[in-house]
Structure formats: structure tokens, C-alpha cells
Amino acid sequence: MATGKILRLLILAVSVHFPAHFAAAATVYDVRSFGANRDGKSDSTEAFLSAWAATCAAPGRATIYIPPGKYLLGSVNFTGHGCRSKSITIRMDGTLVAPANYNVIGNNGHWIFFNSVAGVSLYGGTLDGQGKKLWTCKKSGKTCPEGTTSLVFYESSNIRIRGLTSLNSQMFHILIDGCRNVSLVDTKIAAPGSSPNTDGIHVRRSTNVTIVHSNIGTGDDCISIGPGSTHLWIENLSCGPGHGVSKIYSISFNDIIIHLMTSLSV
């Protein structure tokens, strides 16, 4: 599919509905109160995991707040198993920064991993995967880690992502895997056109996924669609640089409607 276009793509589309987020007061957990440091140099991994544990244990609506600043994180696994709260909001005004040494997380498969969560909403903020040094290593022919995906939602449901920016992921920027009812709105993804295997959003084994009003520029597919994906709606996507919207492996599409709108220079 041509790049540098505004795309409107419907694949077996259905409406996705989410409840109003501020119908009731939520308990707010500021990551700084758990020891997170916003200098971008001190490791805040344990502080973020502690903030998640407290939020997960809350009996009602709960919010994790990430204030302005830079927060250095290693690989984190936010699991929904045993969560009391069924409505968790993560509001980010800051930037999460991956370790500069790509070996720290380069073989872990994921950087920020949400496993079996439900009713999670992520608003704003920036993820900086710091992938440039790993790309250089790969181009040199040296032995390098495979690289990691910046943000993964796995076996999760009723997920809302709005206003998120993802920069320079080592590999894929966002992976939606085995999920249902996922909405990505106003997402910005950026990596150089020369960056290897940095797909913007990869969707597989998922249903009812909506991607709208997003701007994606990478060295690989802007959006890639894997096996087992159904009821996918992509609308008003600005893509470039990148390889457009691609399907991989053996999958078939039915009832596809594509409208190519205003052309953008890339």
C-alpha cells in the first residue's frame, strides 16, 4: 500500500464503546511517592512496579500519575492477575526512558509489558526506546541482541491508549497480542526510515481494535497485521516514512473499504 497518505481502512469493523473515565473519583498514586526519580538517570523500575501493585490492589477506580520529567526504566511486567481494581488509568506527563545500554533489555522481548489486564487506559506521555545504538550494531554485522518491543498488551481487554508518543524503539513500537476491545487514538510513533524492524503498531490474534487519528513514521511497516486479527478499524492514518499497512503470514480479508484522502509529503 502506498505510503505518505491519509488512510481510512475498515476490516470487518464494529463499534467499540468505553465507559466514561471520570464518572467517579479515583484514588491517585504518584510514582514519585514510591521513589521514582525524574532525572532520567536513576533506575525507577521498582518504584513503578510498586505503584502498579498499589493501584492494582485498590478496590475501586485508580490512577497512576507520572509527572513531568524523565524516568529510567528497565523491563517491567504489569500483570492483571489478582487485580481488585477493574478500571486503572495511567496518566503520563513525563517520558519513560529505556536504558542507554541496549544489552540491558535487548534480549527480553519487551520493555513495558501489560499481561492479562482489563480496563486499563493510558493517556499522554512519551516512550523513548533509545534504539539508535542497537540499530548501528546490527548494521555493523556484529553480534547484537535481537531488540525489544517498547509497549506490549498481551491477553488483555478494554484497553484505551490516547495521546501516546513512542520514539526510537529497538524493534516494534507497540504490540497488541491476543487482546479484545482496544482503542488507539492520537498516537504518534517516530523512528528513522533506516531503522530496522521498527514496525509502528503490530496487531495479532486480536479483535475489535481501533486505530484512528495517528501519525506513524518508521523504518518498517506503519501498521502490520498478523494472523487471527478480526474487526479492525484504521482511520485517518498519516504514514511515512514506512511501508504502509501490511499483512504478514497467511491471513485473508473480507469487506475491506479503503479511502485514500489528502496526500502528505514524506
XYZ file of N, CA and C in Angstrom:
798
model
N 0.838 -1.189 0.000
C 0.000 0.000 0.000
C 0.866 1.229 0.000
N 0.459 2.246 -0.703
C 1.269 3.455 -0.811
C 1.444 4.125 0.530
N 2.620 4.705 0.745
C 2.877 5.451 1.961
C 2.659 6.923 1.691
N 2.779 7.744 2.782
C 2.606 9.173 2.634
C 1.177 9.544 2.329
N 0.209 8.780 2.813
C -1.195 9.034 2.544
C -1.968 9.103 3.844
N -3.130 9.751 3.771
C -4.104 9.615 4.844
C -4.979 8.436 4.476
N -5.090 7.454 5.348
C -5.775 6.216 5.029
C -7.025 6.062 5.872
N -8.058 5.477 5.253
C -9.234 5.065 6.009
C -9.481 3.606 5.638
N -9.286 2.694 6.572
C -9.334 1.271 6.280
C -10.270 0.596 7.249
N -11.232 -0.163 6.712
C -12.197 -0.874 7.540
C -12.089 -2.354 7.257
N -11.852 -3.162 8.297
C -11.812 -4.601 8.151
C -12.813 -5.207 9.126
N -13.957 -5.634 8.618
C -14.976 -6.222 9.489
C -15.191 -5.346 10.723
N -15.450 -4.063 10.510
C -15.432 -3.101 11.614
C -16.693 -3.147 12.441
N -16.538 -2.953 13.736
C -17.651 -2.805 14.655
C -17.346 -1.660 15.586
N -18.385 -1.133 16.219
C -18.181 -0.034 17.160
C -17.571 -0.558 18.445
N -16.685 0.239 19.027
C -16.076 -0.093 20.309
C -16.492 0.968 21.305
N -17.083 0.567 22.406
C -17.580 1.510 23.403
C -16.785 1.372 24.691
N -16.448 2.505 25.294
C -15.739 2.532 26.563
C -16.538 3.375 27.536
N -16.506 3.026 28.812
C -17.224 3.830 29.798
C -16.549 5.171 30.015
N -17.303 6.158 30.485
C -16.727 7.461 30.816
C -15.723 7.276 31.940
N -14.548 7.912 31.801
C -13.456 7.624 32.723
C -13.552 8.350 34.051
N -14.288 9.396 34.089
C -14.286 10.178 35.314
C -15.683 10.265 35.915
N -16.419 9.156 35.776
C -17.759 9.111 36.351
C -17.691 9.067 37.878
N -16.611 8.579 38.418
C -16.451 8.512 39.876
C -15.015 8.875 40.208
N -14.823 9.375 41.429
C -13.487 9.777 41.859
C -12.580 8.553 41.917
N -11.316 8.754 41.534
C -10.349 7.671 41.553
C -9.243 7.979 42.547
N -8.712 6.932 43.188
C -7.542 7.077 44.030
C -6.330 7.287 43.127
N -5.497 8.293 43.447
C -4.366 8.645 42.594
C -3.059 8.247 43.292
N -2.209 7.538 42.558
C -0.910 7.123 43.068
C 0.169 7.786 42.216
N 0.916 8.710 42.809
C 2.004 9.410 42.136
C 3.258 8.550 42.239
N 3.899 8.245 41.100
C 5.064 7.346 41.127
C 6.193 7.893 41.984
N 6.254 9.219 42.165
C 7.316 9.799 42.990
C 7.189 9.381 44.447
N 5.951 9.141 44.895
C 5.762 8.728 46.287
C 6.261 7.309 46.534
N 6.564 6.584 45.459
C 7.116 5.230 45.582
C 8.614 5.210 45.309
N 9.201 6.406 45.145
C 10.642 6.507 44.973
C 11.116 6.745 43.553
N 10.206 6.989 42.614
C 10.626 7.249 41.235
C 11.374 8.569 41.151
N 12.443 8.580 40.389
C 13.274 9.771 40.217
C 13.160 10.247 38.775
N 12.915 11.525 38.590
C 12.669 12.049 37.240
C 13.904 12.716 36.622
N 15.086 12.241 36.996
C 16.304 12.788 36.399
C 16.732 12.038 35.147
N 16.049 10.933 34.825
C 16.383 10.151 33.640
C 17.611 9.287 33.792
N 18.220 9.268 34.977
C 19.457 8.519 35.205
C 19.319 7.472 36.306
N 18.513 7.763 37.325
C 18.313 6.822 38.428
C 17.241 5.806 38.045
N 17.500 4.539 38.296
C 16.576 3.481 37.900
C 15.289 3.553 38.728
N 14.169 3.734 38.036
C 12.865 3.848 38.713
C 12.005 2.600 38.523
N 12.613 1.499 38.084
C 11.839 0.295 37.782
C 11.035 -0.186 38.977
N 11.677 -0.349 40.126
C 10.972 -0.873 41.302
C 9.887 0.083 41.773
N 10.115 1.378 41.655
C 9.100 2.358 42.043
C 7.845 2.211 41.183
N 8.010 2.012 39.888
C 6.854 1.852 39.002
C 6.122 0.550 39.289
N 6.854 -0.515 39.568
C 6.212 -1.782 39.903
C 5.434 -1.670 41.214
N 5.974 -0.932 42.169
C 5.275 -0.733 43.443
C 4.012 0.107 43.248
N 4.098 1.121 42.408
C 2.927 1.948 42.111
C 1.840 1.116 41.448
N 2.247 0.230 40.534
C 1.262 -0.645 39.890
C 0.617 -1.588 40.906
N 1.406 -2.168 41.790
C 0.872 -3.092 42.791
C -0.170 -2.399 43.664
N 0.112 -1.159 44.072
C -0.836 -0.417 44.905
C -2.104 -0.099 44.130
N -1.954 0.282 42.883
C -3.113 0.612 42.053
C -3.951 -0.623 41.783
N -3.291 -1.715 41.480
C -3.975 -2.975 41.207
C -4.790 -3.440 42.413
N -4.297 -3.174 43.610
C -4.958 -3.612 44.834
C -6.081 -2.692 45.276
N -6.213 -1.537 44.644
C -7.255 -0.583 45.032
C -8.636 -1.183 44.762
N -9.601 -0.952 45.658
C -10.917 -1.574 45.496
C -11.775 -0.941 44.405
N -11.479 0.305 44.023
C -12.298 0.987 43.025
C -11.464 1.521 41.883
N -11.894 2.650 41.317
C -11.145 3.275 40.241
C -9.825 3.810 40.790
N -8.754 3.658 40.011
C -7.436 4.068 40.494
C -6.622 4.635 39.341
N -5.734 5.581 39.675
C -4.916 6.254 38.671
C -3.456 6.251 39.092
N -2.579 5.903 38.163
C -1.147 6.115 38.343
C -0.791 7.418 37.643
N -0.155 8.330 38.368
C 0.229 9.600 37.760
C 1.746 9.671 37.620
N 2.195 10.024 36.405
C 3.620 10.176 36.103
C 3.860 11.633 35.756
N 4.404 12.425 36.682
C 4.593 13.865 36.468
C 5.636 14.159 35.396
N 5.748 15.426 34.980
C 6.783 15.792 34.010
C 8.173 15.382 34.492
N 9.039 15.046 33.552
C 10.394 14.597 33.848
C 10.706 13.354 33.048
N 11.920 12.822 33.244
C 12.341 11.606 32.572
C 12.567 10.514 33.615
N 12.050 9.317 33.330
C 12.109 8.213 34.275
C 12.767 7.012 33.594
N 13.904 6.601 34.110
C 14.634 5.471 33.552
C 13.993 4.168 34.029
N 13.634 3.309 33.057
C 13.002 2.037 33.389
C 13.717 0.894 32.690
N 13.929 -0.205 33.426
C 14.290 -1.456 32.802
C 13.021 -2.156 32.357
N 13.096 -3.425 32.018
C 11.901 -4.169 31.622
C 10.931 -4.278 32.797
N 9.653 -3.989 32.531
C 8.636 -4.066 33.580
C 7.472 -4.915 33.082
N 6.907 -5.695 34.000
C 5.762 -6.556 33.704
C 4.625 -6.164 34.635
N 3.604 -5.515 34.068
C 2.435 -5.133 34.839
C 1.355 -6.191 34.614
N 1.125 -7.040 35.608
C 0.172 -8.130 35.449
C -1.176 -7.780 36.062
N -2.227 -8.246 35.398
C -3.573 -8.002 35.909
C -4.091 -9.119 36.779
N -3.324 -10.177 36.931
C -3.772 -11.307 37.749
C -3.966 -10.858 39.201
N -5.157 -11.069 39.714
C -5.438 -10.721 41.102
C -5.790 -9.264 41.341
N -5.883 -8.455 40.300
C -6.224 -7.037 40.488
C -7.646 -6.885 41.030
N -7.797 -6.046 42.055
C -9.130 -5.702 42.544
C -9.744 -4.598 41.692
N -8.933 -3.611 41.329
C -9.444 -2.511 40.518
C -9.707 -2.990 39.094
N -10.891 -2.671 38.582
C -11.256 -3.033 37.217
C -11.201 -1.834 36.282
N -10.705 -0.708 36.795
C -10.579 0.495 35.979
C -9.333 1.252 36.424
N -8.253 1.088 35.668
C -6.970 1.708 36.002
C -6.582 2.696 34.905
N -6.314 3.925 35.316
C -5.858 4.958 34.391
C -4.385 5.253 34.658
N -3.604 5.317 33.594
C -2.208 5.745 33.696
C -2.109 7.069 32.958
N -1.893 8.135 33.713
C -1.816 9.465 33.112
C -0.364 9.925 33.144
N 0.202 10.118 31.947
C 1.629 10.441 31.836
C 1.822 11.867 31.331
N 2.523 12.648 32.119
C 3.003 13.950 31.665
C 4.517 13.914 31.461
N 5.114 12.764 31.719
C 6.561 12.626 31.615
C 6.977 11.680 30.506
N 8.276 11.371 30.469
C 8.875 10.494 29.465
C 9.510 9.293 30.150
N 9.187 8.100 29.670
C 9.828 6.884 30.149
C 10.989 6.568 29.217
N 12.176 6.345 29.792
C 13.398 6.188 29.010
C 13.974 4.788 29.225
N 14.232 4.082 28.124
C 14.879 2.769 28.213
C 16.366 2.941 28.514
N 17.020 1.917 29.062
C 18.459 2.011 29.329
C 19.245 2.322 28.058
N 20.245 3.180 28.177
C 21.077 3.537 27.027
C 21.870 2.339 26.525
N 22.254 1.439 27.429
C 22.948 0.210 27.053
C 21.913 -0.795 26.565
N 21.870 -1.041 25.269
C 20.820 -1.888 24.695
C 20.886 -3.326 25.189
N 22.021 -3.744 25.734
C 22.127 -5.109 26.243
C 21.264 -5.350 27.476
N 20.896 -4.294 28.183
C 20.137 -4.444 29.428
C 18.765 -5.059 29.158
N 18.099 -4.611 28.099
C 16.763 -5.136 27.797
C 16.680 -5.765 26.403
N 17.783 -5.779 25.666
C 17.753 -6.145 24.259
C 17.330 -7.564 23.949
N 17.426 -8.469 24.924
C 17.014 -9.861 24.700
C 15.775 -10.247 25.496
N 15.093 -9.249 26.052
C 13.953 -9.543 26.916
C 12.628 -9.681 26.163
N 12.597 -9.289 24.895
C 11.364 -9.407 24.124
C 10.424 -8.236 24.273
N 10.419 -7.640 25.458
C 9.553 -6.481 25.691
C 10.228 -5.529 26.673
N 9.812 -4.287 26.593
C 10.264 -3.290 27.565
C 9.157 -3.046 28.594
N 8.009 -2.575 28.145
C 6.878 -2.320 29.041
C 5.764 -3.288 28.650
N 5.434 -4.204 29.547
C 4.572 -5.338 29.226
C 3.355 -5.365 30.144
N 2.161 -5.295 29.549
C 0.902 -5.428 30.290
C 0.342 -6.809 29.992
N 0.223 -7.614 31.014
C -0.171 -9.011 30.865
C -1.516 -9.268 31.545
N -2.527 -9.642 30.749
C -3.835 -10.035 31.276
C -4.466 -8.927 32.119
N -4.450 -7.714 31.592
C -5.086 -6.598 32.282
C -6.423 -6.301 31.617
N -7.310 -5.650 32.369
C -8.629 -5.285 31.843
C -8.981 -3.886 32.327
N -9.554 -3.083 31.425
C -9.996 -1.752 31.808
C -8.857 -0.788 32.078
N -7.749 -0.911 31.349
C -6.602 -0.014 31.530
C -6.626 1.067 30.461
N -6.476 2.324 30.891
C -6.415 3.462 29.973
C -5.087 4.181 30.160
N -4.422 4.473 29.051
C -3.123 5.135 29.077
C -3.237 6.448 28.320
N -3.013 7.567 29.022
C -3.178 8.887 28.436
C -1.859 9.648 28.410
N -1.492 10.142 27.216
C -0.357 11.055 27.096
C 0.977 10.369 27.314
N 2.008 11.203 27.444
C 3.335 10.712 27.752
C 4.127 10.259 26.537
N 5.412 9.989 26.788
C 6.341 9.586 25.738
C 7.145 8.371 26.190
N 7.342 7.427 25.265
C 8.240 6.291 25.481
C 9.451 6.490 24.587
N 10.638 6.498 25.167
C 11.869 6.656 24.394
C 12.670 5.366 24.494
N 12.630 4.562 23.421
C 13.287 3.265 23.440
C 14.788 3.308 23.244
N 15.344 4.460 22.876
C 16.789 4.638 22.684
C 17.407 3.522 21.822
N 16.795 3.276 20.674
C 17.228 2.156 19.856
C 18.378 2.420 18.908
N 18.854 3.662 18.818
C 19.825 4.019 17.777
C 21.114 3.213 17.866
N 21.636 3.006 19.072
C 22.897 2.272 19.202
C 22.742 0.814 18.786
N 21.584 0.217 19.066
C 21.353 -1.164 18.643
C 21.251 -1.248 17.119
N 20.564 -0.304 16.486
C 20.482 -0.311 15.019
C 21.878 -0.229 14.400
N 22.728 0.623 15.002
C 24.098 0.765 14.497
C 24.854 -0.553 14.619
N 24.649 -1.227 15.751
C 25.300 -2.524 15.966
C 24.850 -3.521 14.899
N 23.558 -3.570 14.632
C 23.038 -4.516 13.641
C 23.592 -4.237 12.248
N 23.700 -2.966 11.898
C 24.201 -2.612 10.572
C 25.687 -2.916 10.423
N 26.391 -2.976 11.552
C 27.832 -3.237 11.504
C 28.160 -4.705 11.259
N 27.149 -5.577 11.428
C 27.383 -7.006 11.258
C 27.891 -7.693 12.506
N 28.013 -6.960 13.598
C 28.469 -7.545 14.854
C 27.353 -8.386 15.485
N 27.712 -9.167 16.484
C 26.716 -9.924 17.232
C 25.983 -8.975 18.182
N 24.674 -8.869 18.019
C 23.880 -7.911 18.793
C 22.625 -8.598 19.320
N 22.019 -8.062 20.377
C 20.717 -8.570 20.811
C 19.682 -8.386 19.699
N 18.628 -9.184 19.738
C 17.572 -9.067 18.733
C 16.855 -7.727 18.845
N 16.726 -7.226 20.073
C 15.987 -5.993 20.303
C 14.651 -6.289 20.955
N 14.039 -5.264 21.519
C 12.807 -5.452 22.279
C 11.714 -4.527 21.796
N 10.462 -4.947 21.964
C 9.296 -4.125 21.650
C 9.035 -3.176 22.812
N 8.728 -1.921 22.513
C 8.596 -0.933 23.589
C 7.370 -1.168 24.465
N 6.200 -1.377 23.852
C 4.961 -1.474 24.625
C 4.146 -2.656 24.133
N 3.782 -3.561 25.062
C 3.019 -4.758 24.710
C 1.782 -4.853 25.599
N 0.642 -5.093 24.962
C -0.558 -5.521 25.684
C -0.851 -6.946 25.246
N -0.846 -7.870 26.218
C -0.974 -9.299 25.936
C -2.180 -9.881 26.671
N -3.037 -10.584 25.927
C -4.209 -11.252 26.515
C -4.982 -10.288 27.421
N -5.272 -9.116 26.906
C -5.919 -8.066 27.695
C -7.193 -7.596 27.009
N -8.024 -6.836 27.736
C -9.300 -6.400 27.179
C -9.649 -4.992 27.654
N -10.467 -4.320 26.835
C -10.955 -2.979 27.160
C -9.801 -2.022 27.480
N -8.935 -1.865 26.484
C -7.731 -1.042 26.616
C -7.906 0.231 25.805
N -7.567 1.357 26.396
C -7.642 2.634 25.695
C -6.293 3.346 25.786
N -5.732 3.720 24.635
C -4.470 4.458 24.570
C -4.735 5.740 23.795
N -4.433 6.867 24.401
C -4.724 8.140 23.744
C -3.589 9.135 23.985
N -3.108 9.743 22.891
C -2.101 10.796 23.009
C -0.719 10.314 23.366
N -0.419 9.043 23.117
C 0.895 8.483 23.450
C 1.874 8.724 22.309
N 3.132 9.056 22.663
C 4.215 9.171 21.696
C 5.256 8.087 21.979
N 5.657 7.366 20.925
C 6.703 6.356 21.062
C 7.840 6.694 20.107
N 9.056 6.791 20.649
C 10.219 7.194 19.864
C 11.279 6.090 19.857
N 11.846 5.823 18.696
C 13.092 5.054 18.565
C 13.094 3.734 19.328
N 12.041 2.960 19.137
C 12.009 1.635 19.746
C 13.117 0.766 19.162
N 13.642 -0.169 19.960
C 14.645 -1.090 19.442
C 14.080 -1.930 18.303
N 12.839 -2.418 18.489
C 12.133 -3.152 17.432
C 10.732 -2.562 17.293
N 9.685 -3.405 17.343
C 8.326 -2.882 17.224
C 8.078 -1.830 18.313
N 7.268 -0.851 17.969
C 6.911 0.161 18.967
C 5.775 -0.319 19.870
N 4.673 -0.763 19.265
C 3.503 -1.200 20.035
C 3.028 -2.537 19.490
N 2.797 -3.501 20.391
C 2.270 -4.807 20.019
C 0.969 -5.059 20.768
N -0.096 -5.363 20.019
C -1.377 -5.764 20.589
C -1.543 -7.241 20.268
N -1.476 -8.098 21.274
C -1.398 -9.546 21.059
C -2.445 -10.267 21.911
N -3.384 -10.933 21.242
C -4.391 -11.707 21.967
C -5.332 -10.843 22.774
N -5.676 -9.676 22.252
C -6.498 -8.718 23.004
C -7.857 -8.514 22.333
N -8.785 -7.920 23.084
C -10.079 -7.542 22.515
C -10.490 -6.179 23.060
N -11.164 -5.426 22.190
C -11.643 -4.081 22.535
C -10.477 -3.158 22.920
N -9.735 -2.760 21.902
C -8.577 -1.888 22.091
C -8.741 -0.653 21.215
N -8.496 0.511 21.791
C -8.599 1.769 21.055
C -7.292 2.537 21.172
N -6.717 2.918 20.017
C -5.526 3.778 19.978
C -5.892 5.036 19.215
N -5.812 6.176 19.892
C -6.234 7.453 19.322
C -5.113 8.477 19.496
N -4.883 9.269 18.460
C -3.867 10.336 18.529
C -2.506 9.789 18.954
N -2.129 8.666 18.369
C -0.838 8.056 18.668
C 0.218 8.594 17.709
N 1.379 8.931 18.246
C 2.486 9.382 17.416
C 3.651 8.420 17.596
N 4.165 7.902 16.477
C 5.282 6.962 16.510
C 6.344 7.455 15.542
N 7.592 7.529 16.014
C 8.652 8.078 15.169
C 9.954 7.315 15.342
N 10.526 6.928 14.204
C 11.865 6.351 14.125
C 12.366 6.625 12.707
N 13.680 6.704 12.503
C 14.200 7.000 11.163
C 13.803 5.946 10.138
N 13.727 6.351 8.877
C 13.406 5.413 7.820
C 14.425 4.301 7.674
N 15.617 4.499 8.198
C 16.677 3.493 8.107
C 16.683 2.521 9.287
N 15.805 2.706 10.264
C 15.806 1.850 11.460
C 15.196 0.491 11.126
N 15.863 -0.610 11.463
C 15.405 -1.940 11.044
C 14.312 -2.513 11.944
N 13.266 -3.064 11.303
C 12.249 -3.848 12.005
C 11.542 -3.062 13.104
N 11.310 -1.778 12.846
C 10.675 -0.917 13.859
C 9.214 -0.651 13.501
N 8.445 -1.726 13.254
C 7.016 -1.554 12.961
C 6.373 -0.628 13.981
N 5.447 0.208 13.498
C 4.782 1.132 14.405
C 3.839 0.417 15.356
N 2.786 -0.206 14.795
C 1.808 -0.962 15.585
C 1.635 -2.324 14.928
N 1.832 -3.376 15.690
C 1.601 -4.737 15.188
C 0.432 -5.339 15.953
N -0.558 -5.831 15.207
C -1.757 -6.431 15.803
C -1.815 -7.886 15.399
N -1.959 -8.779 16.374
C -2.128 -10.197 16.056
C -3.055 -10.850 17.080
N -3.805 -11.842 16.619
C -4.728 -12.623 17.467
C -5.665 -11.713 18.269
N -6.075 -10.605 17.690
C -6.868 -9.631 18.441
C -8.123 -9.256 17.667
N -9.148 -8.812 18.399
C -10.408 -8.438 17.780
C -10.917 -7.119 18.349
N -11.665 -6.401 17.514
C -12.206 -5.096 17.893
C -11.079 -4.126 18.277
N -10.199 -3.872 17.330
C -9.092 -2.940 17.536
C -9.313 -1.721 16.642
N -9.283 -0.532 17.236
C -9.495 0.722 16.526
C -8.231 1.570 16.600
N -7.746 2.036 15.447
C -6.572 2.909 15.380
C -6.964 4.132 14.558
N -7.067 5.302 15.190
C -7.553 6.492 14.482
C -6.694 7.714 14.811
N -6.675 8.657 13.862
C -6.027 9.960 14.028
C -4.593 9.805 14.542
N -3.815 8.981 13.854
C -2.465 8.694 14.316
C -1.433 9.021 13.244
N -0.225 9.331 13.701
C 0.875 9.725 12.820
C 2.043 8.775 13.079
N 2.402 7.976 12.063
C 3.417 6.946 12.254
C 4.483 7.064 11.177
N 5.731 7.143 11.596
C 6.859 7.132 10.674
C 7.940 6.223 11.223
N 8.308 5.167 10.477
C 9.263 4.177 10.972
C 10.120 3.662 9.824
N 11.000 2.725 10.145
C 11.810 2.080 9.133
C 11.194 0.810 8.589
N 9.986 0.479 9.044
C 9.307 -0.733 8.584
C 7.833 -0.406 8.401
N 6.938 -1.386 8.618
C 5.510 -1.137 8.422
C 4.992 -0.121 9.436
N 4.159 0.792 8.975
C 3.489 1.692 9.913
C 2.546 0.883 10.801
N 1.744 0.021 10.165
C 0.898 -0.924 10.892
C 1.036 -2.275 10.214
N 1.278 -3.319 10.989
C 1.329 -4.679 10.441
C 0.274 -5.525 11.142
N -0.353 -6.390 10.358
C -1.486 -7.178 10.847
C -1.129 -8.642 10.747
N -1.115 -9.317 11.882
C -0.748 -10.720 11.939
C -1.947 -11.634 11.940
N -1.724 -12.934 12.030
C -2.810 -13.915 11.966
C -3.761 -13.791 13.141
N -5.023 -14.171 12.895
C -6.020 -14.191 13.955
C -6.603 -12.841 14.303
N -6.405 -11.837 13.449
C -6.910 -10.487 13.731
C -8.221 -10.260 12.982
N -9.252 -9.804 13.689
C -10.556 -9.543 13.085
C -11.129 -8.242 13.631
N -12.110 -7.683 12.877
C -12.815 -6.482 13.310
C -11.829 -5.363 13.658
N -11.069 -4.983 12.652
C -10.037 -3.960 12.812
C -10.411 -2.718 12.006
N -10.393 -1.563 12.660
C -10.738 -0.293 12.017
C -9.519 0.628 12.081
N -9.047 1.082 10.910
C -7.935 2.027 10.834
C -8.425 3.240 10.044
N -8.325 4.418 10.639
C -8.883 5.613 10.007
C -7.991 6.820 10.254
N -7.860 7.669 9.221
C -7.083 8.906 9.334
C -5.678 8.640 9.876
N -4.971 7.821 9.132
C -3.590 7.462 9.481
C -2.631 8.197 8.562
N -1.700 8.935 9.150
C -0.607 9.533 8.389
C 0.597 8.614 8.522
N 1.081 8.096 7.384
C 2.144 7.100 7.389
C 3.310 7.566 6.530
N 4.496 7.653 7.106
C 5.676 7.989 6.335
C 6.732 8.649 7.208
N 8.009 8.174 7.131
C 8.410 7.045 6.296
C 7.856 5.732 6.840
N 7.890 4.720 6.020
C 7.363 3.422 6.421
C 6.773 2.704 5.227
N 6.372 1.439 5.428
C 5.902 0.593 4.346
C 4.389 0.506 4.295
N 3.688 1.414 4.948
C 2.235 1.418 4.878
C 1.609 0.432 5.839
N 0.415 -0.068 5.464
C -0.316 -1.052 6.262
C -0.137 -2.396 5.580
N 0.428 -3.365 6.291
C 0.774 -4.646 5.670
C 0.205 -5.797 6.464
N -0.114 -6.876 5.744
C -0.469 -8.118 6.419
C 0.726 -9.062 6.306
N 0.917 -9.855 7.323
C 2.014 -10.819 7.278
C 1.478 -12.205 7.575
N 2.221 -13.207 7.241
C 1.820 -14.600 7.348
C 0.636 -14.844 6.425
N -0.170 -15.843 6.715
C -1.277 -16.204 5.830
C -2.592 -15.791 6.468
N -3.132 -14.653 6.042
C -4.419 -14.192 6.538
C -5.219 -13.673 5.367
N -6.541 -13.680 5.521
C -7.406 -13.185 4.462
C -8.288 -12.081 4.998
N -8.727 -11.185 4.095
C -9.560 -10.058 4.481
C -10.900 -10.145 3.764
N -11.951 -9.722 4.442
C -13.270 -9.620 3.839
C -13.838 -8.232 4.090
N -14.664 -7.753 3.148
C -15.384 -6.490 3.326
C -14.449 -5.339 3.658
N -13.430 -5.149 2.850
C -12.475 -4.070 3.071
C -12.928 -2.826 2.330
N -12.927 -1.692 3.023
C -13.218 -0.403 2.402
C -12.017 0.498 2.624
N -11.450 1.025 1.547
C -10.281 1.886 1.638
C -10.583 3.214 0.962
N -10.353 4.313 1.645
C -10.477 5.646 1.074
C -9.126 6.341 1.207
N -8.494 6.651 0.085
C -7.262 7.422 0.113
C -7.640 8.901 0.054
N -7.196 9.657 1.039
C -7.593 11.043 1.163
C -6.398 11.957 0.868
N -6.293 13.091 1.540
C -5.295 14.080 1.225
C -3.889 13.511 1.268
N -3.122 13.725 0.224
C -1.750 13.233 0.154
C -0.840 14.081 1.024
N 0.100 13.430 1.699
C 1.091 14.127 2.518
C 2.467 13.889 1.936
N 3.333 14.886 1.986
C 4.700 14.696 1.525
C 5.489 13.978 2.593
N 6.447 13.152 2.159
C 7.283 12.416 3.104
C 8.742 12.598 2.731
